[in-house]
GROMACS .gro file of C-alpha atoms in nm:
model
  355
    1GLY     CA    1   0.000   0.000   0.000
    2ASN     CA    2   0.100   0.364   0.033
    3ILE     CA    3   0.389   0.426   0.271
    4ALA     CA    4   0.572   0.734   0.401
    5LEU     CA    5   0.949   0.697   0.448
    6ALA     CA    6   1.125   0.895   0.721
    7SER     CA    7   1.396   0.993   0.472
    8GLY     CA    8   1.153   1.080   0.194
    9ASP     CA    9   1.036   1.417   0.065
   10ALA     CA   10   0.757   1.623   0.216
   11GLN     CA   11   0.497   1.545  -0.053
   12GLY     CA   12   0.322   1.276   0.145
   13GLN     CA   13   0.288   0.904   0.086
   14HIS     CA   14   0.396   0.701  -0.215
   15PRO     CA   15   0.320   0.350  -0.343
   16GLY     CA   16   0.567   0.106  -0.198
   17PHE     CA   17   0.624  -0.205   0.005
   18ARG     CA   18   0.820  -0.311   0.308
   19MET     CA   19   1.050  -0.612   0.333
   20VAL     CA   20   1.083  -0.754   0.687
   21GLN     CA   21   1.349  -1.009   0.783
   22PRO     CA   22   1.338  -1.163   1.135
   23VAL     CA   23   1.670  -1.192   1.326
   24TYR     CA   24   1.715  -1.492   1.562
   25ARG     CA   25   1.972  -1.529   1.841
   26ASP     CA   26   2.106  -1.867   1.727
   27GLY     CA   27   2.141  -1.763   1.363
   28ALA     CA   28   1.897  -2.026   1.234
   29VAL     CA   29   1.519  -2.020   1.192
   30PRO     CA   30   1.360  -2.256   1.452
   31HIS     CA   31   1.094  -2.494   1.322
   32GLU     CA   32   0.854  -2.450   1.613
   33LEU     CA   33   0.654  -2.129   1.654
   34SER     CA   34   0.722  -2.116   2.029
   35ALA     CA   35   1.098  -2.153   1.968
   36ARG     CA   36   1.089  -1.874   1.710
   37ARG     CA   37   0.917  -1.645   1.958
   38THR     CA   38   1.168  -1.730   2.231
   39ASN     CA   39   1.480  -1.684   2.013
   40LEU     CA   40   1.354  -1.377   1.826
   41ALA     CA   41   1.602  -1.090   1.867
   42GLY     CA   42   1.428  -0.836   1.641
   43PHE     CA   43   1.346  -0.747   1.282
   44LEU     CA   44   1.536  -0.594   0.991
   45SER     CA   45   1.292  -0.380   0.791
   46VAL     CA   46   1.349  -0.211   0.451
   47GLY     CA   47   1.095   0.021   0.287
   48ILE     CA   48   1.104   0.050  -0.096
   49ARG     CA   49   0.909   0.299  -0.309
   50ILE     CA   50   0.784   0.152  -0.638
   51ASP     CA   51   0.805   0.474  -0.837
   52THR     CA   52   1.163   0.538  -0.723
   53LEU     CA   53   1.262   0.179  -0.809
   54LEU     CA   54   1.105   0.164  -1.157
   55PHE     CA   55   1.184   0.516  -1.274
   56GLY     CA   56   1.532   0.486  -1.129
   57LEU     CA   57   1.592   0.182  -1.350
   58LEU     CA   58   1.450   0.363  -1.656
   59GLY     CA   59   1.641   0.683  -1.591
   60GLU     CA   60   1.335   0.897  -1.668
   61LYS     CA   61   0.959   0.874  -1.706
   62PRO     CA   62   0.864   0.651  -2.006
   63LYS     CA   63   0.762   0.852  -2.315
   64GLU     CA   64   0.644   0.572  -2.538
   65ILE     CA   65   0.495   0.308  -2.307
   66ALA     CA   66   0.262   0.372  -2.011
   67VAL     CA   67   0.269   0.126  -1.723
   68ARG     CA   68   0.010   0.052  -1.452
   69LEU     CA   69   0.063  -0.193  -1.165
   70HIS     CA   70  -0.235  -0.359  -0.992
   71ASP     CA   71  -0.217  -0.535  -0.655
   72GLY     CA   72  -0.404  -0.848  -0.766
   73PRO     CA   73  -0.457  -1.103  -1.046
   74ASN     CA   74  -0.639  -0.867  -1.290
   75VAL     CA   75  -0.681  -0.503  -1.388
   76ARG     CA   76  -0.984  -0.471  -1.158
   77ALA     CA   77  -0.757  -0.514  -0.858
   78PRO     CA   78  -0.657  -0.201  -0.661
   79LEU     CA   79  -0.427   0.028  -0.857
   80PHE     CA   80  -0.083   0.036  -0.699
   81LEU     CA   81   0.112   0.253  -0.945
   82GLU     CA   82   0.053   0.430  -1.277
   83SER     CA   83   0.314   0.610  -1.483
   84HIS     CA   84   0.057   0.815  -1.676
   85SER     CA   85  -0.303   0.933  -1.637
   86ALA     CA   86  -0.603   0.708  -1.701
   87SER     CA   87  -0.686   0.900  -2.021
   88SER     CA   88  -0.356   0.786  -2.172
   89PHE     CA   89  -0.460   0.422  -2.126
   90ALA     CA   90  -0.812   0.484  -2.264
   91ALA     CA   91  -0.679   0.636  -2.588
   92ALA     CA   92  -0.403   0.379  -2.647
   93ARG     CA   93  -0.407   0.172  -2.967
   94PHE     CA   94  -0.208  -0.112  -2.814
   95ARG     CA   95  -0.257  -0.260  -2.467
   96GLN     CA   96  -0.130  -0.575  -2.298
   97GLU     CA   97  -0.151  -0.737  -1.953
   98HIS     CA   98   0.104  -0.956  -1.777
   99LEU     CA   99   0.094  -1.141  -1.441
  100LEU     CA  100   0.389  -1.132  -1.202
  101HIS     CA  101   0.443  -1.371  -0.907
  102ILE     CA  102   0.673  -1.198  -0.655
  103GLY     CA  103   0.706  -1.255  -0.281
  104GLY     CA  104   0.404  -1.485  -0.261
  105ARG     CA  105   0.176  -1.224  -0.421
  106ILE     CA  106   0.025  -1.186  -0.770
  107TRP     CA  107   0.063  -0.852  -0.947
  108THR     CA  108  -0.093  -0.743  -1.277
  109VAL     CA  109   0.115  -0.521  -1.506
  110GLU     CA  110  -0.081  -0.328  -1.770
  111TYR     CA  111   0.102  -0.177  -2.068
  112ALA     CA  112  -0.037   0.086  -2.307
  113SER     CA  113   0.116   0.262  -2.607
  114LEU     CA  114   0.160   0.639  -2.602
  115PRO     CA  115   0.136   0.879  -2.904
  116ASP     CA  116   0.515   0.894  -2.943
  117PHE     CA  117   0.527   0.518  -2.976
  118GLU     CA  118   0.229   0.495  -3.214
  119SER     CA  119   0.365   0.765  -3.446
  120LYS     CA  120   0.691   0.574  -3.493
  121ILE     CA  121   0.542   0.234  -3.578
  122ALA     CA  122   0.324   0.330  -3.877
  123SER     CA  123   0.556   0.145  -4.112
  124ARG     CA  124   0.728  -0.091  -3.865
  125GLN     CA  125   0.454  -0.166  -3.615
  126PRO     CA  126   0.540  -0.533  -3.532
  127THR     CA  127   0.910  -0.462  -3.487
  128ARG     CA  128   0.856  -0.157  -3.268
  129PHE     CA  129   0.598  -0.329  -3.053
  130LEU     CA  130   0.827  -0.629  -3.010
  131ALA     CA  131   1.113  -0.398  -2.911
  132ALA     CA  132   0.891  -0.223  -2.660
  133GLY     CA  133   0.785  -0.558  -2.515
  134VAL     CA  134   1.147  -0.667  -2.482
  135LEU     CA  135   1.232  -0.334  -2.316
  136VAL     CA  136   0.954  -0.365  -2.061
  137SER     CA  137   1.043  -0.732  -1.996
  138LEU     CA  138   1.403  -0.629  -1.931
  139LEU     CA  139   1.278  -0.357  -1.701
  140LEU     CA  140   1.068  -0.605  -1.502
  141PHE     CA  141   1.359  -0.850  -1.490
  142ALA     CA  142   1.583  -0.574  -1.356
  143ALA     CA  143   1.320  -0.487  -1.094
  144VAL     CA  144   1.283  -0.851  -0.982
  145TRP     CA  145   1.663  -0.894  -0.978
  146SER     CA  146   1.699  -0.577  -0.771
  147LEU     CA  147   1.439  -0.701  -0.521
  148SER     CA  148   1.608  -1.041  -0.497
  149ARG     CA  149   1.948  -0.878  -0.442
  150THR     CA  150   1.801  -0.649  -0.176
  151ARG     CA  151   1.654  -0.952   0.002
  152LEU     CA  152   1.987  -1.137  -0.008
  153GLN     CA  153   2.165  -0.831   0.129
  154ALA     CA  154   1.905  -0.803   0.403
  155ILE     CA  155   1.951  -1.171   0.495
  156ASP     CA  156   2.331  -1.130   0.499
  157LEU     CA  157   2.302  -0.821   0.718
  158ALA     CA  158   2.065  -1.004   0.950
  159ARG     CA  159   2.313  -1.294   0.982
  160ARG     CA  160   2.601  -1.057   1.063
  161MET     CA  161   2.385  -0.874   1.318
  162THR     CA  162   2.286  -1.207   1.471
  163ALA     CA  163   2.652  -1.314   1.501
  164SER     CA  164   2.745  -0.981   1.659
  165LEU     CA  165   2.450  -1.005   1.898
  166ARG     CA  166   2.544  -1.359   2.000
  167GLY     CA  167   2.904  -1.252   2.063
  168SER     CA  168   2.794  -0.958   2.279
  169GLU     CA  169   2.553  -1.178   2.475
  170ALA     CA  170   2.826  -1.437   2.535
  171LYS     CA  171   3.065  -1.172   2.671
  172LEU     CA  172   2.801  -1.023   2.898
  173ARG     CA  173   2.708  -1.370   3.021
  174GLU     CA  174   3.069  -1.447   3.112
  175LEU     CA  175   3.097  -1.117   3.302
  176PHE     CA  176   2.776  -1.208   3.485
  177VAL     CA  177   2.892  -1.562   3.571
  178GLN     CA  178   3.252  -1.478   3.667
  179ALA     CA  179   3.179  -1.159   3.863
  180PRO     CA  180   3.360  -1.150   4.202
  181LEU     CA  181   3.033  -1.037   4.362
  182GLY     CA  182   2.696  -1.202   4.390
  183VAL     CA  183   2.466  -1.075   4.113
  184MET     CA  184   2.094  -1.120   4.061
  185THR     CA  185   1.846  -0.960   3.822
  186LEU     CA  186   1.490  -0.876   3.922
  187ASP     CA  187   1.190  -0.775   3.713
  188ARG     CA  188   0.964  -0.477   3.778
  189SER     CA  189   0.752  -0.681   4.020
  190GLY     CA  190   1.054  -0.768   4.237
  191ARG     CA  191   1.091  -1.133   4.128
  192ILE     CA  192   1.437  -1.282   4.074
  193THR     CA  193   1.486  -1.373   3.708
  194ASP     CA  194   1.854  -1.479   3.713
  195CYS     CA  195   2.157  -1.506   3.942
  196ASN     CA  196   2.519  -1.621   3.934
  197GLU     CA  197   2.691  -1.895   4.132
  198LYS     CA  198   2.845  -1.649   4.378
  199LEU     CA  199   2.500  -1.542   4.495
  200LEU     CA  200   2.393  -1.906   4.534
  201ARG     CA  201   2.695  -1.965   4.761
  202TYR     CA  202   2.596  -1.663   4.969
  203THR     CA  203   2.240  -1.788   5.013
  204GLY     CA  204   2.323  -2.158   5.051
  205ALA     CA  205   2.030  -2.246   4.823
  206GLU     CA  206   1.984  -2.418   4.487
  207ARG     CA  207   1.913  -2.216   4.172
  208GLU     CA  208   1.560  -2.357   4.148
  209GLN     CA  209   1.490  -2.228   4.499
  210VAL     CA  210   1.614  -1.877   4.419
  211LEU     CA  211   1.469  -1.808   4.073
  212GLY     CA  212   1.118  -1.670   4.091
  213VAL     CA  213   1.139  -1.558   4.455
  214ASP     CA  214   0.929  -1.246   4.517
  215MET     CA  215   1.175  -1.025   4.705
  216LEU     CA  216   0.905  -0.777   4.801
  217ARG     CA  217   0.700  -1.041   4.986
  218ALA     CA  218   0.909  -1.350   5.058
  219GLY     CA  219   1.271  -1.230   5.057
  220ASN     CA  220   1.498  -1.058   5.307
  221PRO     CA  221   1.276  -0.798   5.481
  222ASP     CA  222   1.575  -0.564   5.527
  223LEU     CA  223   1.595  -0.516   5.149
  224VAL     CA  224   1.229  -0.441   5.071
  225GLU     CA  225   1.245  -0.063   5.104
  226SER     CA  226   1.566  -0.032   4.901
  227LEU     CA  227   1.424  -0.256   4.627
  228ARG     CA  228   1.108  -0.044   4.607
  229HIS     CA  229   1.322   0.267   4.556
  230ALA     CA  230   1.520   0.086   4.282
  231ILE     CA  231   1.199  -0.013   4.102
  232ASP     CA  232   1.102   0.355   4.117
  233GLY     CA  233   1.432   0.438   3.941
  234GLU     CA  234   1.663   0.524   4.234
  235THR     CA  235   2.006   0.371   4.301
  236THR     CA  236   2.024   0.240   4.659
  237THR     CA  237   2.272   0.060   4.888
  238ILE     CA  238   2.199  -0.116   5.217
  239GLU     CA  239   2.380  -0.345   5.463
  240THR     CA  240   2.211  -0.643   5.624
  241ASP     CA  241   2.306  -0.923   5.866
  242ARG     CA  242   2.067  -1.166   5.690
  243THR     CA  243   2.123  -1.375   5.378
  244PRO     CA  244   2.034  -1.175   5.064
  245VAL     CA  245   1.743  -1.391   4.942
  246THR     CA  246   1.609  -1.610   5.223
  247GLY     CA  247   1.653  -1.350   5.497
  248GLU     CA  248   1.797  -1.599   5.747
  249ALA     CA  249   2.030  -1.467   6.016
  250GLY     CA  250   2.390  -1.508   5.909
  251ASP     CA  251   2.687  -1.311   5.787
  252HIS     CA  252   2.691  -0.944   5.691
  253PHE     CA  253   2.620  -0.839   5.332
  254ARG     CA  254   2.612  -0.511   5.140
  255CYS     CA  255   2.348  -0.498   4.863
  256HIS     CA  256   2.361  -0.239   4.584
  257PHE     CA  257   2.046  -0.200   4.372
  258GLN     CA  258   2.090  -0.047   4.025
  259PRO     CA  259   1.782   0.019   3.805
  260ILE     CA  260   1.836  -0.059   3.433
  261LYS     CA  261   1.636   0.154   3.188
  262LEU     CA  262   1.586   0.143   2.811
  263ASP     CA  263   1.445   0.454   2.641
  264GLY     CA  264   1.351   0.587   2.983
  265GLU     CA  265   1.153   0.276   3.082
  266LEU     CA  266   1.263   0.035   3.357
  267ILE     CA  267   1.337  -0.312   3.218
  268ASN     CA  268   1.491  -0.475   3.527
  269VAL     CA  269   1.693  -0.416   3.845
  270LEU     CA  270   2.048  -0.539   3.900
  271CYS     CA  271   2.149  -0.627   4.256
  272PHE     CA  272   2.519  -0.663   4.345
  273VAL     CA  273   2.581  -0.847   4.673
  274GLU     CA  274   2.913  -0.826   4.862
  275ASP     CA  275   3.003  -1.038   5.164
  276ILE     CA  276   3.143  -0.790   5.421
  277SER     CA  277   3.154  -1.033   5.715
  278GLU     CA  278   3.534  -1.026   5.747
  279ARG     CA  279   3.536  -0.648   5.741
  280LYS     CA  280   3.265  -0.631   6.007
  281ARG     CA  281   3.455  -0.874   6.231
  282ALA     CA  282   3.774  -0.671   6.187
  283GLU     CA  283   3.589  -0.350   6.273
  284ALA     CA  284   3.437  -0.511   6.581
  285HIS     CA  285   3.778  -0.638   6.691
  286ILE     CA  286   3.935  -0.294   6.648
  287GLU     CA  287   3.646  -0.139   6.840
  288HIS     CA  288   3.696  -0.394   7.121
  289LEU     CA  289   4.072  -0.330   7.140
  290ALA     CA  290   4.013   0.044   7.156
  291HIS     CA  291   3.802   0.015   7.474
  292HIS     CA  292   3.921  -0.306   7.646
  293ASP     CA  293   4.241  -0.440   7.797
  294ALA     CA  294   4.413  -0.676   7.557
  295LEU     CA  295   4.506  -0.926   7.835
  296THR     CA  296   4.203  -0.944   8.060
  297GLY     CA  297   3.926  -0.827   7.826
  298LEU     CA  298   3.806  -0.582   8.091
  299THR     CA  299   3.727  -0.225   7.994
  300ASN     CA  300   4.036  -0.007   7.978
  301ARG     CA  301   4.099   0.325   8.153
  302HIS     CA  302   3.941   0.528   7.870
  303ARG     CA  303   3.618   0.328   7.866
  304PHE     CA  304   3.617   0.316   8.248
  305GLY     CA  305   3.638   0.697   8.255
  306GLU     CA  306   3.342   0.721   8.014
  307HIS     CA  307   3.129   0.488   8.229
  308LEU     CA  308   3.227   0.672   8.545
  309ASP     CA  309   3.129   1.010   8.396
  310MET     CA  310   2.794   0.869   8.287
  311ALA     CA  311   2.729   0.720   8.633
  312ILE     CA  312   2.815   1.046   8.810
  313ALA     CA  313   2.588   1.245   8.576
  314LYS     CA  314   2.301   1.002   8.626
  315ALA     CA  315   2.340   1.012   9.006
  316ALA     CA  316   2.340   1.393   9.000
  317GLN     CA  317   2.014   1.397   8.803
  318VAL     CA  318   1.832   1.198   9.070
  319ASN     CA  319   2.022   1.361   9.361
  320ARG     CA  320   2.179   1.037   9.480
  321CYS     CA  321   2.524   0.932   9.590
  322LEU     CA  322   2.769   0.717   9.395
  323THR     CA  323   3.013   0.465   9.545
  324LEU     CA  324   3.343   0.379   9.374
  325LEU     CA  325   3.528   0.066   9.490
  326PHE     CA  326   3.904   0.049   9.437
  327LEU     CA  327   4.088  -0.287   9.457
  328ASP     CA  328   4.462  -0.319   9.501
  329LEU     CA  329   4.665  -0.639   9.463
  330ASP     CA  330   4.920  -0.676   9.745
  331ASN     CA  331   5.264  -0.813   9.660
  332PHE     CA  332   5.179  -0.843   9.286
  333LYS     CA  333   5.527  -0.711   9.197
  334THR     CA  334   5.675  -0.999   9.392
  335VAL     CA  335   5.489  -1.247   9.171
  336ASN     CA  336   5.634  -1.086   8.857
  337ASP     CA  337   5.985  -1.068   9.002
  338THR     CA  338   6.002  -1.422   9.138
  339LEU     CA  339   5.780  -1.626   8.904
  340GLY     CA  340   5.801  -1.417   8.586
  341HIS     CA  341   5.561  -1.199   8.388
  342ALA     CA  342   5.380  -1.500   8.242
  343ALA     CA  343   5.274  -1.604   8.592
  344GLY     CA  344   5.174  -1.245   8.663
  345ASP     CA  345   4.955  -1.236   8.350
  346ALA     CA  346   4.793  -1.567   8.452
  347ALA     CA  347   4.716  -1.426   8.795
  348LEU     CA  348   4.556  -1.116   8.640
  349LEU     CA  349   4.340  -1.336   8.415
  350GLN     CA  350   4.214  -1.537   8.709
  351ILE     CA  351   4.129  -1.223   8.905
  352ALA     CA  352   3.951  -1.072   8.603
  353GLN     CA  353   3.743  -1.387   8.553
  354ARG     CA  354   3.643  -1.396   8.922
  355LEU     CA  355   3.549  -1.029   8.919
   0.00000   0.00000   0.00000
């Protein structure tokens, strides 16, 4: 039918057709319809204007032969293209029809002689008409050959695009699988659609148990709010002491939610999970050493001073007294001097445990 090309002129629509070539991920056309739908990567579409194709092959508008193209098996079918007005066909002395089978469709080509042609064949009518027929036949052959070549080029381009797409998908898949962090993808409803092996090790679950989990209703409750913000388009990060998917108490994890958009529309959410348990234990150990004695584990002088200040302030608020008990170890220096510092440390440990 009539089409309007984005790169065309501003005079509206023109007769034409569109060639569409499907592109599949595996490079071959699956036999089953369901497999074709699953492996479909997209379409390669080419729009072709009939008038540009035919007149481009001729070089100019025909002066001796008028051509009309009907979308059907006879001249009563809808008119698709005409090189001259209807009056030129009505006044023609010579007319001929020819059927074309192209692309699974039947087209009717109608030829009519023009005055320039008729004036030149008064003495050589059969020869001129034969020459005109040969010319038009060559024109149609060139058109069909051009369409066939365009289709082959489209198929070749589709194959190269498919190979490039498969290569890109393979690289992205390897990055996903070999990532040093746990990675999972979630759809817009918060369900897990894919994950790597690192995430499965973090959760201690099988892949079948993880895929399809609704993280907004049945996952780790600590992550619900951050996931909602990610679905709304915000990048969020949160730390949790529960497993990323099942929500069971365990090690410490940091979860980073990254919304993925295409043309401004959310297509999925990526979640990167990092096990920070070792870092948390190191921080806790440093915190303990900063406020406790390394030998006995009792609070050190700094922490003792903080507790004492708090106790005095609390007693002053309620107008009460505070008692401070001081213990001294008699002859402790003698233990160190006679039995050694190791014995002294052991004695301090025993006293600390009994206190």
